Amino acid sequence: MSILDVLRGDADAGDLDAALELGRLLCLLPFDPVEGPQHSRPEERWLRTVVGARPEDRLAANLLAGCLTRQINYVRDSRPGDRDALTSRRLEAERLYARVLEAHPDDPTARAGLARLDNLFTNDLPTAPAGEHGYYLAECEFVSGSGGTIISFVHADAAELRWALDLWLQLVGDEMGDGEDGGLGTDSFTLTTIAGGRAVDTLDLDAHMDGLRIDWGTLSIPPVPAPPLPPGHPGRFEELDHDHGYSETGA
């Protein structure tokens, strides 16, 4: 039985801590393995459960606001004319961040989240300092004609990131289609270690693929050389914000 199965069982039984942990981990995946790809943003259900029962829970509020921000970024990319979807998500995310800041005025995740929302709707480059947080950015790029897709994972825990990448490859590798060599057929697949908005190490994951599996035994992932990026906190790299968790955008 997987960790997701254990947490799901406890969350279904009413354990709010399990629901929060399940939602946190599902932020790293495109969909829940049980529900399938037709149900994207699997974390939202569980985070809403926690926020509804514990409105003072700032981790749940920040994670849910981050989930809504990822949705905004996706809608802007795929359905830019859907103003209702964009506005409703923005207002809810702002309310969640405001609630956190009312109780914790110096909360860095809520402050960074509000700045990220502003940048999304003004199309401005981030102006706030990158901060000193460290994290990992895994990016998988597929190019087709004049367009393409970039799938990214932003997280500060190396073990959990490996878990998410392995499970993602299991879940969607076949759906994306194998390349001639039996792999993903990506144009690039990298893992970058970031601190203070700067890359300190970049690994070519394509060079360590065995079919649809990453051979982690041939890789050495350096530790994050800075205070780890909090869950839900957007990261900054090369003057761009990167939403925590799993994201999919146009190339």
mmCIF file of C-alpha atoms in Angstrom:
data_model
loop_
_atom_site.group_PDB
_atom_site.id
_atom_site.type_symbol
_atom_site.label_atom_id
_atom_site.label_comp_id
_atom_site.label_asym_id
_atom_site.label_seq_id
_atom_site.Cartn_x
_atom_site.Cartn_y
_atom_site.Cartn_z
ATOM 1 C CA MET A 1 0.000 0.000 0.000
ATOM 2 C CA SER A 2 1.407 3.380 -1.029
ATOM 3 C CA ILE A 3 1.735 6.424 1.204
ATOM 4 C CA LEU A 4 -1.069 8.048 -0.793
ATOM 5 C CA ASP A 5 -3.355 5.076 -0.105
ATOM 6 C CA VAL A 6 -2.630 5.222 3.629
ATOM 7 C CA LEU A 7 -3.209 8.965 3.818
ATOM 8 C CA ARG A 8 -6.351 8.756 1.683
ATOM 9 C CA GLY A 9 -7.839 6.127 3.967
ATOM 10 C CA ASP A 10 -7.128 8.203 7.065
ATOM 11 C CA ALA A 11 -8.387 11.386 5.398
ATOM 12 C CA ASP A 12 -11.606 9.682 4.320
ATOM 13 C CA ALA A 13 -12.074 8.696 7.967
ATOM 14 C CA GLY A 14 -11.924 12.360 8.999
ATOM 15 C CA ASP A 15 -8.252 12.793 9.931
ATOM 16 C CA LEU A 16 -7.525 16.417 8.989
ATOM 17 C CA ASP A 17 -3.767 16.066 9.445
ATOM 18 C CA ALA A 18 -3.808 13.191 6.956
ATOM 19 C CA ALA A 19 -5.917 15.262 4.554
ATOM 20 C CA LEU A 20 -3.392 18.102 4.777
ATOM 21 C CA GLU A 21 -0.429 15.806 4.166
ATOM 22 C CA LEU A 22 -2.264 14.131 1.280
ATOM 23 C CA GLY A 23 -3.020 17.511 -0.254
ATOM 24 C CA ARG A 24 0.584 18.617 0.200
ATOM 25 C CA LEU A 25 1.955 15.562 -1.597
ATOM 26 C CA LEU A 26 -0.649 15.715 -4.362
ATOM 27 C CA CYS A 27 0.546 19.257 -5.140
ATOM 28 C CA LEU A 28 3.515 17.468 -6.730
ATOM 29 C CA LEU A 29 1.415 15.395 -9.159
ATOM 30 C CA PRO A 30 -0.817 16.143 -12.175
ATOM 31 C CA PHE A 31 -3.571 13.855 -10.890
ATOM 32 C CA ASP A 32 -4.403 11.318 -8.200
ATOM 33 C CA PRO A 33 -3.474 7.766 -9.294
ATOM 34 C CA VAL A 34 -6.855 6.552 -7.997
ATOM 35 C CA GLU A 35 -9.022 9.189 -9.699
ATOM 36 C CA GLY A 36 -7.163 9.267 -13.018
ATOM 37 C CA PRO A 37 -6.151 12.057 -15.418
ATOM 38 C CA GLN A 38 -9.701 13.331 -15.904
ATOM 39 C CA HIS A 39 -9.461 14.893 -12.418
ATOM 40 C CA SER A 40 -6.602 17.398 -12.417
ATOM 41 C CA ARG A 41 -5.459 19.410 -9.388
ATOM 42 C CA PRO A 42 -6.113 16.480 -7.029
ATOM 43 C CA GLU A 43 -4.851 18.404 -4.001
ATOM 44 C CA GLU A 44 -7.665 20.958 -4.117
ATOM 45 C CA ARG A 45 -10.338 18.699 -2.630
ATOM 46 C CA TRP A 46 -8.280 17.783 0.412
ATOM 47 C CA LEU A 47 -6.919 21.258 1.048
ATOM 48 C CA ARG A 48 -10.444 22.698 0.900
ATOM 49 C CA THR A 49 -11.515 20.138 3.477
ATOM 50 C CA VAL A 50 -8.791 21.295 5.868
ATOM 51 C CA VAL A 51 -9.322 25.021 5.246
ATOM 52 C CA GLY A 52 -13.058 24.603 5.808
ATOM 53 C CA ALA A 53 -12.552 22.810 9.118
ATOM 54 C CA ARG A 54 -9.459 24.733 10.269
ATOM 55 C CA PRO A 55 -9.572 28.237 8.765
ATOM 56 C CA GLU A 56 -6.618 29.216 10.955
ATOM 57 C CA ASP A 57 -4.362 26.558 9.357
ATOM 58 C CA ARG A 58 -1.898 28.720 7.425
ATOM 59 C CA LEU A 59 -0.120 25.813 5.707
ATOM 60 C CA ALA A 60 -3.416 24.595 4.259
ATOM 61 C CA ALA A 61 -4.403 28.147 3.267
ATOM 62 C CA ASN A 62 -1.056 28.839 1.584
ATOM 63 C CA LEU A 63 -1.124 25.507 -0.249
ATOM 64 C CA LEU A 64 -4.688 26.057 -1.468
ATOM 65 C CA ALA A 65 -3.863 29.593 -2.606
ATOM 66 C CA GLY A 66 -0.825 28.202 -4.426
ATOM 67 C CA CYS A 67 -3.042 25.583 -6.078
ATOM 68 C CA LEU A 68 -5.367 28.344 -7.298
ATOM 69 C CA THR A 69 -2.382 30.328 -8.577
ATOM 70 C CA ARG A 70 -1.192 27.345 -10.618
ATOM 71 C CA GLN A 71 -4.697 27.086 -12.067
ATOM 72 C CA ILE A 72 -4.599 30.784 -12.962
ATOM 73 C CA ASN A 73 -1.290 30.346 -14.754
ATOM 74 C CA TYR A 74 -2.670 27.374 -16.692
ATOM 75 C CA VAL A 75 -5.917 29.158 -17.650
ATOM 76 C CA ARG A 76 -3.981 32.251 -18.774
ATOM 77 C CA ASP A 77 -1.937 29.997 -21.022
ATOM 78 C CA SER A 78 -4.734 27.796 -22.403
ATOM 79 C CA ARG A 79 -7.905 29.936 -22.134
ATOM 80 C CA PRO A 80 -6.799 33.571 -21.804
ATOM 81 C CA GLY A 81 -10.297 34.876 -22.546
ATOM 82 C CA ASP A 82 -11.897 33.056 -19.613
ATOM 83 C CA ARG A 83 -12.053 36.108 -17.370
ATOM 84 C CA ASP A 84 -14.575 34.589 -14.955
ATOM 85 C CA ALA A 85 -12.302 31.637 -14.142
ATOM 86 C CA LEU A 86 -9.298 33.896 -13.737
ATOM 87 C CA THR A 87 -11.068 36.458 -11.565
ATOM 88 C CA SER A 88 -12.779 33.982 -9.249
ATOM 89 C CA ARG A 89 -9.549 32.125 -8.579
ATOM 90 C CA ARG A 90 -7.619 35.325 -8.035
ATOM 91 C CA LEU A 91 -10.138 36.682 -5.527
ATOM 92 C CA GLU A 92 -10.193 33.432 -3.568
ATOM 93 C CA ALA A 93 -6.392 33.168 -3.504
ATOM 94 C CA GLU A 94 -6.114 36.778 -2.329
ATOM 95 C CA ARG A 95 -8.630 36.127 0.462
ATOM 96 C CA LEU A 96 -6.667 33.090 1.614
ATOM 97 C CA TYR A 97 -3.386 34.995 1.669
ATOM 98 C CA ALA A 98 -5.042 37.946 3.438
ATOM 99 C CA ARG A 99 -6.355 35.610 6.126
ATOM 100 C CA VAL A 100 -2.865 34.226 6.694
ATOM 101 C CA LEU A 101 -1.318 37.698 6.854
ATOM 102 C CA GLU A 102 -3.956 38.939 9.272
ATOM 103 C CA ALA A 103 -2.792 36.336 11.784
ATOM 104 C CA HIS A 104 0.865 36.193 10.679
ATOM 105 C CA PRO A 105 1.857 39.556 9.118
ATOM 106 C CA ASP A 106 5.373 38.394 8.257
ATOM 107 C CA ASP A 107 4.423 35.082 6.622
ATOM 108 C CA PRO A 108 6.861 34.866 3.666
ATOM 109 C CA THR A 109 4.772 32.450 1.606
ATOM 110 C CA ALA A 110 1.642 34.589 1.693
ATOM 111 C CA ARG A 111 3.608 37.731 0.856
ATOM 112 C CA ALA A 112 5.385 36.038 -2.046
ATOM 113 C CA GLY A 113 2.101 34.516 -3.197
ATOM 114 C CA LEU A 114 0.398 37.905 -3.416
ATOM 115 C CA ALA A 115 3.335 39.303 -5.388
ATOM 116 C CA ARG A 116 3.130 36.316 -7.728
ATOM 117 C CA LEU A 117 -0.585 36.967 -8.325
ATOM 118 C CA ASP A 118 0.112 40.609 -9.135
ATOM 119 C CA ASN A 119 2.784 39.623 -11.647
ATOM 120 C CA LEU A 120 0.465 37.115 -13.328
ATOM 121 C CA PHE A 121 -2.221 39.716 -13.946
ATOM 122 C CA THR A 122 0.084 42.574 -14.950
ATOM 123 C CA ASN A 123 2.460 40.409 -17.025
ATOM 124 C CA ASP A 124 5.326 42.197 -15.298
ATOM 125 C CA LEU A 125 8.584 40.554 -14.387
ATOM 126 C CA PRO A 126 8.975 40.024 -10.636
ATOM 127 C CA THR A 127 10.365 43.088 -8.870
ATOM 128 C CA ALA A 128 10.684 41.744 -5.326
ATOM 129 C CA PRO A 129 14.020 40.220 -4.273
ATOM 130 C CA ALA A 130 14.428 36.528 -5.035
ATOM 131 C CA GLY A 131 14.985 35.716 -1.379
ATOM 132 C CA GLU A 132 17.482 33.255 0.015
ATOM 133 C CA HIS A 133 15.401 30.090 -0.239
ATOM 134 C CA GLY A 134 16.778 27.026 -1.949
ATOM 135 C CA TYR A 135 14.850 24.464 -3.970
ATOM 136 C CA TYR A 136 14.930 22.079 -6.907
ATOM 137 C CA LEU A 137 13.412 22.791 -10.321
ATOM 138 C CA ALA A 138 12.824 19.777 -12.562
ATOM 139 C CA GLU A 139 11.755 20.764 -16.072
ATOM 140 C CA CYS A 140 10.661 18.500 -18.909
ATOM 141 C CA GLU A 141 10.175 20.201 -22.278
ATOM 142 C CA PHE A 142 8.337 18.804 -25.284
ATOM 143 C CA VAL A 143 8.486 20.820 -28.536
ATOM 144 C CA SER A 144 6.074 20.284 -31.410
ATOM 145 C CA GLY A 145 6.228 22.609 -34.405
ATOM 146 C CA SER A 146 6.087 26.208 -33.243
ATOM 147 C CA GLY A 147 4.742 25.318 -29.793
ATOM 148 C CA GLY A 148 5.251 22.863 -27.017
ATOM 149 C CA THR A 149 4.763 22.087 -23.358
ATOM 150 C CA ILE A 150 6.937 22.570 -20.303
ATOM 151 C CA ILE A 151 6.207 20.405 -17.279
ATOM 152 C CA SER A 152 7.873 21.576 -14.099
ATOM 153 C CA PHE A 153 8.254 20.390 -10.530
ATOM 154 C CA VAL A 154 9.318 22.857 -7.822
ATOM 155 C CA HIS A 155 10.139 21.445 -4.392
ATOM 156 C CA ALA A 156 12.821 21.671 -1.712
ATOM 157 C CA ASP A 157 12.917 18.044 -0.521
ATOM 158 C CA ALA A 158 15.047 15.819 -2.760
ATOM 159 C CA ALA A 159 13.505 12.523 -1.625
ATOM 160 C CA GLU A 160 9.948 13.746 -2.177
ATOM 161 C CA LEU A 161 10.899 15.187 -5.557
ATOM 162 C CA ARG A 162 12.358 11.836 -6.644
ATOM 163 C CA TRP A 163 9.144 10.155 -5.483
ATOM 164 C CA ALA A 164 7.022 12.612 -7.486
ATOM 165 C CA LEU A 165 9.096 12.250 -10.646
ATOM 166 C CA ASP A 166 9.059 8.457 -10.447
ATOM 167 C CA LEU A 167 5.298 8.362 -9.931
ATOM 168 C CA TRP A 168 4.715 10.920 -12.675
ATOM 169 C CA LEU A 169 6.697 8.792 -15.115
ATOM 170 C CA GLN A 170 4.562 5.796 -14.163
ATOM 171 C CA LEU A 171 1.300 7.704 -14.529
ATOM 172 C CA VAL A 172 1.766 9.681 -17.714
ATOM 173 C CA GLY A 173 4.764 8.241 -19.542
ATOM 174 C CA ASP A 174 2.686 6.010 -21.802
ATOM 175 C CA GLU A 175 0.123 8.763 -22.394
ATOM 176 C CA MET A 176 2.827 11.155 -23.599
ATOM 177 C CA GLY A 177 4.243 8.558 -25.951
ATOM 178 C CA ASP A 178 7.625 6.895 -26.046
ATOM 179 C CA GLY A 179 10.456 8.211 -28.129
ATOM 180 C CA GLU A 180 12.310 5.998 -30.560
ATOM 181 C CA ASP A 181 14.629 4.945 -27.780
ATOM 182 C CA GLY A 182 11.744 3.910 -25.534
ATOM 183 C CA GLY A 183 12.007 7.043 -23.420
ATOM 184 C CA LEU A 184 9.771 10.058 -23.018
ATOM 185 C CA GLY A 185 10.788 11.701 -26.273
ATOM 186 C CA THR A 186 11.586 14.991 -24.551
ATOM 187 C CA ASP A 187 13.576 17.865 -25.985
ATOM 188 C CA SER A 188 15.117 18.452 -22.570
ATOM 189 C CA PHE A 189 14.726 17.044 -19.071
ATOM 190 C CA THR A 190 16.783 18.775 -16.381
ATOM 191 C CA LEU A 191 17.044 19.097 -12.615
ATOM 192 C CA THR A 192 18.410 22.423 -11.367
ATOM 193 C CA THR A 193 19.378 23.231 -7.795
ATOM 194 C CA ILE A 194 18.598 26.879 -7.018
ATOM 195 C CA ALA A 195 19.549 29.171 -4.147
ATOM 196 C CA GLY A 196 18.863 32.887 -3.908
ATOM 197 C CA GLY A 197 17.414 32.906 -7.422
ATOM 198 C CA ARG A 198 20.592 31.469 -8.980
ATOM 199 C CA ALA A 199 21.412 28.025 -10.320
ATOM 200 C CA VAL A 200 24.135 26.269 -8.376
ATOM 201 C CA ASP A 201 23.914 22.912 -10.172
ATOM 202 C CA THR A 202 22.111 21.462 -13.205
ATOM 203 C CA LEU A 203 21.741 17.773 -14.027
ATOM 204 C CA ASP A 204 20.697 16.368 -17.400
ATOM 205 C CA LEU A 205 18.049 13.817 -16.435
ATOM 206 C CA ASP A 206 17.681 12.702 -20.066
ATOM 207 C CA ALA A 207 21.180 11.251 -19.836
ATOM 208 C CA HIS A 208 20.094 9.103 -16.886
ATOM 209 C CA MET A 209 16.835 7.722 -18.285
ATOM 210 C CA ASP A 210 16.346 3.983 -18.657
ATOM 211 C CA GLY A 211 13.177 3.769 -20.714
ATOM 212 C CA LEU A 212 10.550 5.515 -18.604
ATOM 213 C CA ARG A 213 12.613 5.345 -15.427
ATOM 214 C CA ILE A 214 15.248 7.658 -14.001
ATOM 215 C CA ASP A 215 18.326 5.738 -12.880
ATOM 216 C CA TRP A 216 18.860 7.636 -9.637
ATOM 217 C CA GLY A 217 21.835 5.439 -8.781
ATOM 218 C CA THR A 218 23.856 7.205 -11.477
ATOM 219 C CA LEU A 219 22.993 10.685 -10.171
ATOM 220 C CA SER A 220 24.290 12.760 -7.298
ATOM 221 C CA ILE A 221 21.772 15.433 -6.275
ATOM 222 C CA PRO A 222 23.413 18.141 -4.171
ATOM 223 C CA PRO A 223 21.660 19.320 -1.019
ATOM 224 C CA VAL A 224 19.808 22.620 -1.182
ATOM 225 C CA PRO A 225 22.468 25.164 -0.040
ATOM 226 C CA ALA A 226 20.022 27.587 1.573
ATOM 227 C CA PRO A 227 16.946 27.583 3.820
ATOM 228 C CA PRO A 228 14.466 25.290 2.029
ATOM 229 C CA LEU A 229 11.593 26.828 0.106
ATOM 230 C CA PRO A 230 8.431 26.454 2.244
ATOM 231 C CA PRO A 231 5.558 24.389 0.791
ATOM 232 C CA GLY A 232 3.367 26.588 -1.382
ATOM 233 C CA HIS A 233 6.006 29.327 -1.694
ATOM 234 C CA PRO A 234 6.795 30.345 -5.306
ATOM 235 C CA GLY A 235 10.436 30.110 -6.301
ATOM 236 C CA ARG A 236 12.447 32.612 -8.335
ATOM 237 C CA PHE A 237 14.930 31.693 -11.048
ATOM 238 C CA GLU A 238 16.273 33.704 -13.995
ATOM 239 C CA GLU A 239 13.927 36.631 -13.213
ATOM 240 C CA LEU A 240 10.867 34.387 -13.431
ATOM 241 C CA ASP A 241 8.589 33.007 -10.734
ATOM 242 C CA HIS A 242 8.023 29.255 -10.578
ATOM 243 C CA ASP A 243 4.976 27.980 -8.725
ATOM 244 C CA HIS A 244 5.589 25.373 -6.063
ATOM 245 C CA GLY A 245 4.541 21.859 -7.023
ATOM 246 C CA TYR A 246 3.566 20.471 -10.430
ATOM 247 C CA SER A 247 2.877 22.873 -13.291
ATOM 248 C CA GLU A 248 2.206 22.533 -17.002
ATOM 249 C CA THR A 249 2.527 25.513 -19.347
ATOM 250 C CA GLY A 250 3.094 26.267 -23.016
ATOM 251 C CA ALA A 251 6.673 26.485 -24.229
#
